[in-house]
Every structure is written in C-alpha cells, then in structure tokens.
C-alpha cells in the first residue's frame, strides 16, 4: 500500500525518488578548512536562490552555505524563465560565495566555472557526458539529440557575495518533461541517478574549481578555466543566433570565449563581436 496522509502523498510515496540524506551529505561535505560551511535541505520552497540571497542579506549565511530543495515551485532561469519539476526528481540547490580575492570584473566567470564543475562532477558520478551551452545551460544527449537538462543562475548577494543556483533534471521521465526539448540524466542513460552521490560529486568539483580560480585571483588563463570551459562548450564552432538586449539579433559562428567569459561571434560580413548577455540559439546546419 502506498503511504499517504491528509495533506497529500508522503515523502516516501515515490520509491524511485527517495529523499536526500542531509546527515550523510553533511558528513561527506563539511570538514575543517573546506569551502562548504553548512548544508540545509528543505522540502519545498519557491527559489533556493531567493532564499539564500535573503539569508545572506540578514547575516544568517556564511560563505560556503549550501541550500537544497526537494521541490522548487518558483525556480528561475535566465531572463526570469520558470523552472519547475516533480518533487525529488532533480537537484535544485544554491551556494553562497564571497570571492574577496578576485577583482569584481572577473566575477562574471562564476556561472561558467559552475558549469565546468557540474559537468566534471556528473561525468565522474553519473558517467554521462554533459556539454555546456553558453553561458549557463547544461546539455545531455538523448536519442542522438542535444537536450537541456539543467541551468545555472548567479545573483549578487550584497556588496561582497554571489549566490549561484543550479537546477538539474535527474530522474525526469519523458512524460514529465516541461517541453519536448528538455532532457534528464535518466533519459541520457546515466549510470547513476542517486541524488546524494551526484550532489556530493558536483559540490566537491565546485570546491576544487572555485579554489583554483580564487587562488589565481580569478585569472581564467592561469586557473585553466577559460581553456576547460571552451573544451566542453557545445556552442563553439556552431552557427548561432544571439538575441540581444534592445531587440537586436546577431547571426554568425561562435568562434571563442574571450578573457571576460563573453562569446565571440564572427558574422558573414567578417565582423567579430563579443556578446556578454543575451539568449543564444544553436542553429541547425543548412
């Protein structure tokens, strides 16, 4: 018999989607001298990013705070797009970073750094190749097609902090996808969809990359971040359309990631333009 209560399905009602084990996560991630200082798991919230930004503003969160939600009802992607998924079907978490050693103009690398860290962590723990679509989408291959399985959103938290949020579809089935173009680790034939294992791997990878970048003063070359991001970026070498602020569009080949983390697009007219914000559409070959 499926357990239930008057308020709806219990937290154990979907046995394919067990709850996260916060005790084990803390034991595996919190250690003296490490980046992560707290790990909290909430059953349901609107947005972990909004909650952690508020905690930081009130002084209730230190650098290295991790906030995870089993279900997110008002998750946001770039351009304020909504991100929703069934309870315990994915990883929805935010972290608070305060990179005091890094000049402010290099903080724009943080979403890209997180993308590299997530892709690296998932490769190790799930055995699935995750490509990066500039600036902050996580792509997996499902049936020979690239599908978006996750995204990253960074927001300022006061004068000295950044909250970086990650949303990742883990066990979503085909009939649960929000749009047909979406994907999940399960649909990409991941070796593991154990969210505890995946989250530990991703956060350990993020700690490694963040420490490397911070030790280099945010230099994307010295830290090898620029090179590594470019190597895993599915946008490079593609024909793209950049939908830019002010209803302007730019079409051309994505040829490089510059030193500021911007996407360099070469147009048919021979113009090269670095794009720092906008929506990127991968165009199919003619």
Short mmCIF file of C-alpha atoms in Angstrom, two decimals:
data_model
loop_
_atom_site.label_atom_id
_atom_site.label_comp_id
_atom_site.label_asym_id
_atom_site.label_seq_id
_atom_site.Cartn_x
_atom_site.Cartn_y
_atom_site.Cartn_z
CA UNK A 1 0.00 0.00 0.00
CA UNK A 2 1.32 3.47 -0.87
CA UNK A 3 1.64 5.57 2.29
CA UNK A 4 -0.30 8.81 2.30
CA UNK A 5 -1.68 11.41 4.61
CA UNK A 6 -4.39 14.02 4.62
CA UNK A 7 -2.14 16.65 3.08
CA UNK A 8 -1.17 14.53 0.09
CA UNK A 9 1.48 11.95 -0.80
CA UNK A 10 4.12 11.32 1.84
CA UNK A 11 7.80 11.95 1.25
CA UNK A 12 8.20 8.19 0.63
CA UNK A 13 5.38 7.81 -1.87
CA UNK A 14 7.66 7.59 -4.92
CA UNK A 15 10.15 4.85 -4.07
CA UNK A 16 12.19 5.63 -7.20
CA UNK A 17 12.82 9.08 -5.74
CA UNK A 18 13.97 8.76 -2.13
CA UNK A 19 14.61 11.95 -0.14
CA UNK A 20 18.10 13.34 0.21
CA UNK A 21 20.02 12.21 3.29
CA UNK A 22 21.08 15.52 4.85
CA UNK A 23 23.08 13.79 7.61
CA UNK A 24 25.17 11.89 5.08
CA UNK A 25 25.59 14.99 2.91
CA UNK A 26 26.91 16.99 5.87
CA UNK A 27 29.24 14.18 6.86
CA UNK A 28 30.62 13.96 3.33
CA UNK A 29 30.93 17.68 2.60
CA UNK A 30 31.61 19.62 5.78
CA UNK A 31 35.18 19.49 7.03
CA UNK A 32 37.52 21.96 8.70
CA UNK A 33 39.28 24.19 6.21
CA UNK A 34 36.89 23.26 3.40
CA UNK A 35 34.68 25.61 1.41
CA UNK A 36 31.31 24.25 2.49
CA UNK A 37 30.20 25.54 5.88
CA UNK A 38 26.57 24.41 6.08
CA UNK A 39 24.20 22.15 4.18
CA UNK A 40 20.44 22.56 4.61
CA UNK A 41 17.70 20.63 2.82
CA UNK A 42 14.15 21.97 2.72
CA UNK A 43 11.17 20.01 1.46
CA UNK A 44 9.67 22.77 -0.63
CA UNK A 45 10.40 26.38 -1.46
CA UNK A 46 9.85 28.93 -4.17
CA UNK A 47 13.50 29.51 -5.07
CA UNK A 48 16.67 28.44 -3.29
CA UNK A 49 18.46 31.40 -4.87
CA UNK A 50 15.97 33.90 -3.45
CA UNK A 51 16.05 32.22 -0.04
CA UNK A 52 19.85 32.19 0.15
CA UNK A 53 20.16 35.80 -1.06
CA UNK A 54 17.77 36.76 1.77
CA UNK A 55 19.75 34.73 4.31
CA UNK A 56 22.97 36.41 3.18
CA UNK A 57 21.36 39.86 3.47
CA UNK A 58 20.25 39.15 7.04
CA UNK A 59 23.67 37.84 8.05
CA UNK A 60 22.29 34.34 8.56
CA UNK A 61 24.57 32.67 5.98
CA UNK A 62 28.34 32.37 5.72
CA UNK A 63 30.38 31.77 2.60
CA UNK A 64 30.04 28.13 1.67
CA UNK A 65 26.39 27.84 2.72
CA UNK A 66 24.51 25.28 0.62
CA UNK A 67 20.71 25.29 0.39
CA UNK A 68 18.95 22.39 -1.33
CA UNK A 69 15.23 21.96 -2.04
CA UNK A 70 13.46 18.67 -2.69
CA UNK A 71 10.92 20.67 -4.67
CA UNK A 72 11.15 24.18 -6.11
CA UNK A 73 7.90 25.89 -7.07
CA UNK A 74 9.21 29.18 -8.45
CA UNK A 75 12.69 28.33 -9.67
CA UNK A 76 14.05 30.84 -12.14
CA UNK A 77 16.35 30.52 -15.08
CA UNK A 78 17.88 33.32 -17.08
CA UNK A 79 15.50 36.01 -18.35
CA UNK A 80 13.17 35.08 -15.44
CA UNK A 81 12.06 31.85 -17.07
CA UNK A 82 10.27 29.49 -14.70
CA UNK A 83 11.81 26.15 -13.75
CA UNK A 84 9.53 23.52 -12.19
CA UNK A 85 9.81 19.76 -11.77
CA UNK A 86 8.19 16.98 -9.70
CA UNK A 87 9.40 16.60 -6.09
CA UNK A 88 12.76 14.78 -5.68
CA UNK A 89 13.16 14.44 -9.46
CA UNK A 90 16.23 16.63 -9.66
CA UNK A 91 18.87 18.62 -7.87
CA UNK A 92 17.83 22.17 -7.02
CA UNK A 93 20.43 23.96 -4.93
CA UNK A 94 22.19 27.27 -4.34
CA UNK A 95 25.55 28.15 -2.81
CA UNK A 96 26.86 31.39 -1.33
CA UNK A 97 30.33 32.51 -2.47
CA UNK A 98 32.35 35.54 -1.38
CA UNK A 99 35.43 35.70 -3.64
CA UNK A 100 37.14 38.61 -1.91
CA UNK A 101 40.50 37.79 -3.55
CA UNK A 102 39.04 38.17 -7.04
CA UNK A 103 38.54 41.56 -8.76
CA UNK A 104 34.87 42.35 -9.31
CA UNK A 105 35.24 42.41 -13.09
CA UNK A 106 36.13 38.71 -13.06
CA UNK A 107 33.07 37.60 -11.07
CA UNK A 108 31.25 37.08 -14.37
CA UNK A 109 33.20 33.83 -14.69
CA UNK A 110 31.35 32.26 -11.76
CA UNK A 111 28.39 30.84 -13.77
CA UNK A 112 30.83 29.40 -16.33
CA UNK A 113 33.03 27.99 -13.57
CA UNK A 114 29.96 26.35 -12.06
CA UNK A 115 29.09 24.83 -15.43
CA UNK A 116 32.55 23.29 -15.70
CA UNK A 117 32.31 21.99 -12.14
CA UNK A 118 28.86 20.45 -12.64
CA UNK A 119 29.90 18.79 -15.92
CA UNK A 120 33.04 17.39 -14.28
CA UNK A 121 31.16 16.14 -11.23
CA UNK A 122 28.44 14.48 -13.32
CA UNK A 123 30.98 12.78 -15.56
CA UNK A 124 32.56 11.17 -12.51
CA UNK A 125 29.42 10.25 -10.60
CA UNK A 126 26.90 9.54 -13.36
CA UNK A 127 29.12 8.52 -16.26
CA UNK A 128 27.26 10.90 -18.53
CA UNK A 129 28.79 13.50 -20.83
CA UNK A 130 27.41 16.95 -20.12
CA UNK A 131 28.10 19.69 -22.63
CA UNK A 132 27.83 23.40 -21.89
CA UNK A 133 25.74 25.81 -23.92
CA UNK A 134 26.97 29.36 -23.41
CA UNK A 135 26.51 30.91 -20.99
CA UNK A 136 24.94 28.55 -18.49
CA UNK A 137 22.86 25.67 -19.85
CA UNK A 138 23.75 22.03 -19.20
CA UNK A 139 23.15 19.72 -22.16
CA UNK A 140 22.89 15.94 -22.37
CA UNK A 141 22.41 13.68 -25.37
CA UNK A 142 19.10 11.82 -25.61
CA UNK A 143 18.47 9.66 -28.66
CA UNK A 144 21.26 11.39 -30.56
CA UNK A 145 19.88 14.88 -29.85
CA UNK A 146 21.16 17.60 -27.54
CA UNK A 147 18.68 18.33 -24.77
CA UNK A 148 18.78 20.86 -21.96
CA UNK A 149 18.93 19.05 -18.62
CA UNK A 150 19.85 21.94 -16.37
CA UNK A 151 20.80 25.53 -15.93
CA UNK A 152 22.76 27.91 -13.74
CA UNK A 153 21.77 31.31 -12.38
CA UNK A 154 24.09 33.68 -10.49
CA UNK A 155 22.81 36.65 -8.47
CA UNK A 156 24.59 39.26 -6.40
CA UNK A 157 24.14 38.94 -2.65
CA UNK A 158 25.05 42.28 -1.13
CA UNK A 159 28.33 44.01 -1.92
CA UNK A 160 30.62 41.04 -1.35
CA UNK A 161 28.70 37.93 -2.29
CA UNK A 162 27.26 35.89 -5.14
CA UNK A 163 24.61 33.20 -4.89
CA UNK A 164 24.92 30.59 -7.63
CA UNK A 165 21.95 28.32 -8.21
CA UNK A 166 21.84 25.05 -10.13
CA UNK A 167 18.78 23.20 -11.38
CA UNK A 168 19.32 19.75 -12.85
CA UNK A 169 16.81 17.19 -14.10
CA UNK A 170 17.90 13.82 -12.72
CA UNK A 171 15.13 11.22 -12.92
CA UNK A 172 12.55 13.01 -15.07
CA UNK A 173 10.74 10.62 -17.38
CA UNK A 174 9.75 11.51 -20.94
CA UNK A 175 6.12 12.16 -19.98
CA UNK A 176 7.22 14.58 -17.24
CA UNK A 177 9.39 16.87 -19.35
CA UNK A 178 8.25 20.51 -19.28
CA UNK A 179 8.96 20.84 -23.00
CA UNK A 180 9.88 18.18 -25.60
CA UNK A 181 13.37 19.71 -25.99
CA UNK A 182 14.24 19.08 -22.33
CA UNK A 183 16.22 16.11 -21.05
CA UNK A 184 17.38 14.43 -17.86
CA UNK A 185 20.23 12.27 -16.66
CA UNK A 186 17.94 9.24 -16.65
CA UNK A 187 16.93 9.79 -20.28
CA UNK A 188 20.64 10.20 -21.14
CA UNK A 189 21.29 6.69 -19.72
CA UNK A 190 23.25 7.86 -16.68
CA UNK A 191 24.93 5.05 -14.74
CA UNK A 192 23.59 6.55 -11.50
CA UNK A 193 20.66 8.76 -10.59
CA UNK A 194 21.41 8.64 -6.86
CA UNK A 195 21.00 12.31 -5.96
CA UNK A 196 23.10 12.09 -2.79
CA UNK A 197 26.06 10.76 -4.77
CA UNK A 198 25.55 13.26 -7.59
CA UNK A 199 25.27 16.26 -5.26
CA UNK A 200 28.39 15.32 -3.30
CA UNK A 201 30.35 14.89 -6.53
CA UNK A 202 29.17 18.19 -8.00
CA UNK A 203 29.88 20.17 -4.82
CA UNK A 204 33.34 18.64 -4.41
CA UNK A 205 34.09 19.53 -8.03
CA UNK A 206 32.79 23.06 -7.48
CA UNK A 207 35.01 23.45 -4.41
CA UNK A 208 38.07 22.34 -6.41
CA UNK A 209 37.40 24.71 -9.30
CA UNK A 210 36.46 27.65 -7.07
CA UNK A 211 39.64 27.25 -5.00
CA UNK A 212 41.75 27.07 -8.16
CA UNK A 213 40.11 30.15 -9.67
CA UNK A 214 40.28 32.12 -6.43
CA UNK A 215 43.93 31.20 -5.87
CA UNK A 216 44.66 32.57 -9.34
CA UNK A 217 42.95 35.87 -8.47
CA UNK A 218 40.17 34.97 -10.88
CA UNK A 219 42.55 34.76 -13.85
CA UNK A 220 40.76 32.48 -16.35
CA UNK A 221 44.02 31.52 -18.08
CA UNK A 222 46.18 30.72 -15.05
CA UNK A 223 43.35 28.75 -13.45
CA UNK A 224 42.77 26.90 -16.81
CA UNK A 225 39.08 27.81 -16.54
CA UNK A 226 38.88 29.53 -19.93
CA UNK A 227 40.54 26.60 -21.70
CA UNK A 228 38.44 23.98 -19.92
CA UNK A 229 35.17 25.79 -20.49
CA UNK A 230 35.93 26.20 -24.18
CA UNK A 231 36.78 22.49 -24.50
CA UNK A 232 33.37 21.50 -23.11
CA UNK A 233 31.31 24.22 -24.76
CA UNK A 234 28.90 22.87 -27.38
CA UNK A 235 28.25 26.40 -28.65
CA UNK A 236 31.73 26.93 -30.09
CA UNK A 237 32.09 26.09 -33.76
CA UNK A 238 28.34 26.35 -34.29
CA UNK A 239 26.22 28.75 -36.25
CA UNK A 240 24.21 30.68 -33.69
CA UNK A 241 21.73 33.49 -33.37
CA UNK A 242 22.26 35.78 -30.41
CA UNK A 243 19.09 37.54 -29.33
CA UNK A 244 20.46 40.66 -27.68
CA UNK A 245 19.01 43.40 -25.49
CA UNK A 246 17.15 46.04 -27.45
CA UNK A 247 15.53 43.52 -29.81
CA UNK A 248 18.76 43.13 -31.75
CA UNK A 249 19.87 39.82 -33.21
CA UNK A 250 23.34 38.71 -34.31
CA UNK A 251 23.87 35.66 -36.53
CA UNK A 252 27.23 34.03 -37.13
CA UNK A 253 29.69 31.41 -35.99
CA UNK A 254 30.59 31.17 -32.31
CA UNK A 255 34.38 31.19 -32.50
CA UNK A 256 35.77 31.80 -29.00
CA UNK A 257 35.25 32.57 -25.33
CA UNK A 258 37.16 35.74 -24.54
CA UNK A 259 39.02 36.68 -21.35
CA UNK A 260 35.85 38.12 -19.82
CA UNK A 261 33.82 34.98 -20.44
CA UNK A 262 31.96 36.55 -23.37
CA UNK A 263 31.01 34.63 -26.51
CA UNK A 264 32.77 35.89 -29.65
CA UNK A 265 30.62 35.63 -32.77
CA UNK A 266 32.02 36.05 -36.29
CA UNK A 267 29.41 37.23 -38.81
CA UNK A 268 29.31 36.50 -42.53
CA UNK A 269 30.43 40.11 -43.10
CA UNK A 270 33.68 39.43 -41.27
CA UNK A 271 32.76 41.28 -38.10
CA UNK A 272 33.69 39.74 -34.74
CA UNK A 273 31.55 40.78 -31.79
CA UNK A 274 31.81 39.71 -28.16
CA UNK A 275 28.44 39.06 -26.56
CA UNK A 276 28.19 39.36 -22.78
CA UNK A 277 24.44 38.93 -22.34
CA UNK A 278 21.65 37.53 -24.44
CA UNK A 279 19.88 34.38 -25.48
CA UNK A 280 21.82 32.04 -27.75
CA UNK A 281 20.06 29.77 -30.23
CA UNK A 282 22.03 26.91 -31.82
CA UNK A 283 21.10 26.92 -35.50
CA UNK A 284 20.81 23.64 -37.33
CA UNK A 285 23.19 23.16 -40.27
CA UNK A 286 21.65 24.10 -43.60
#
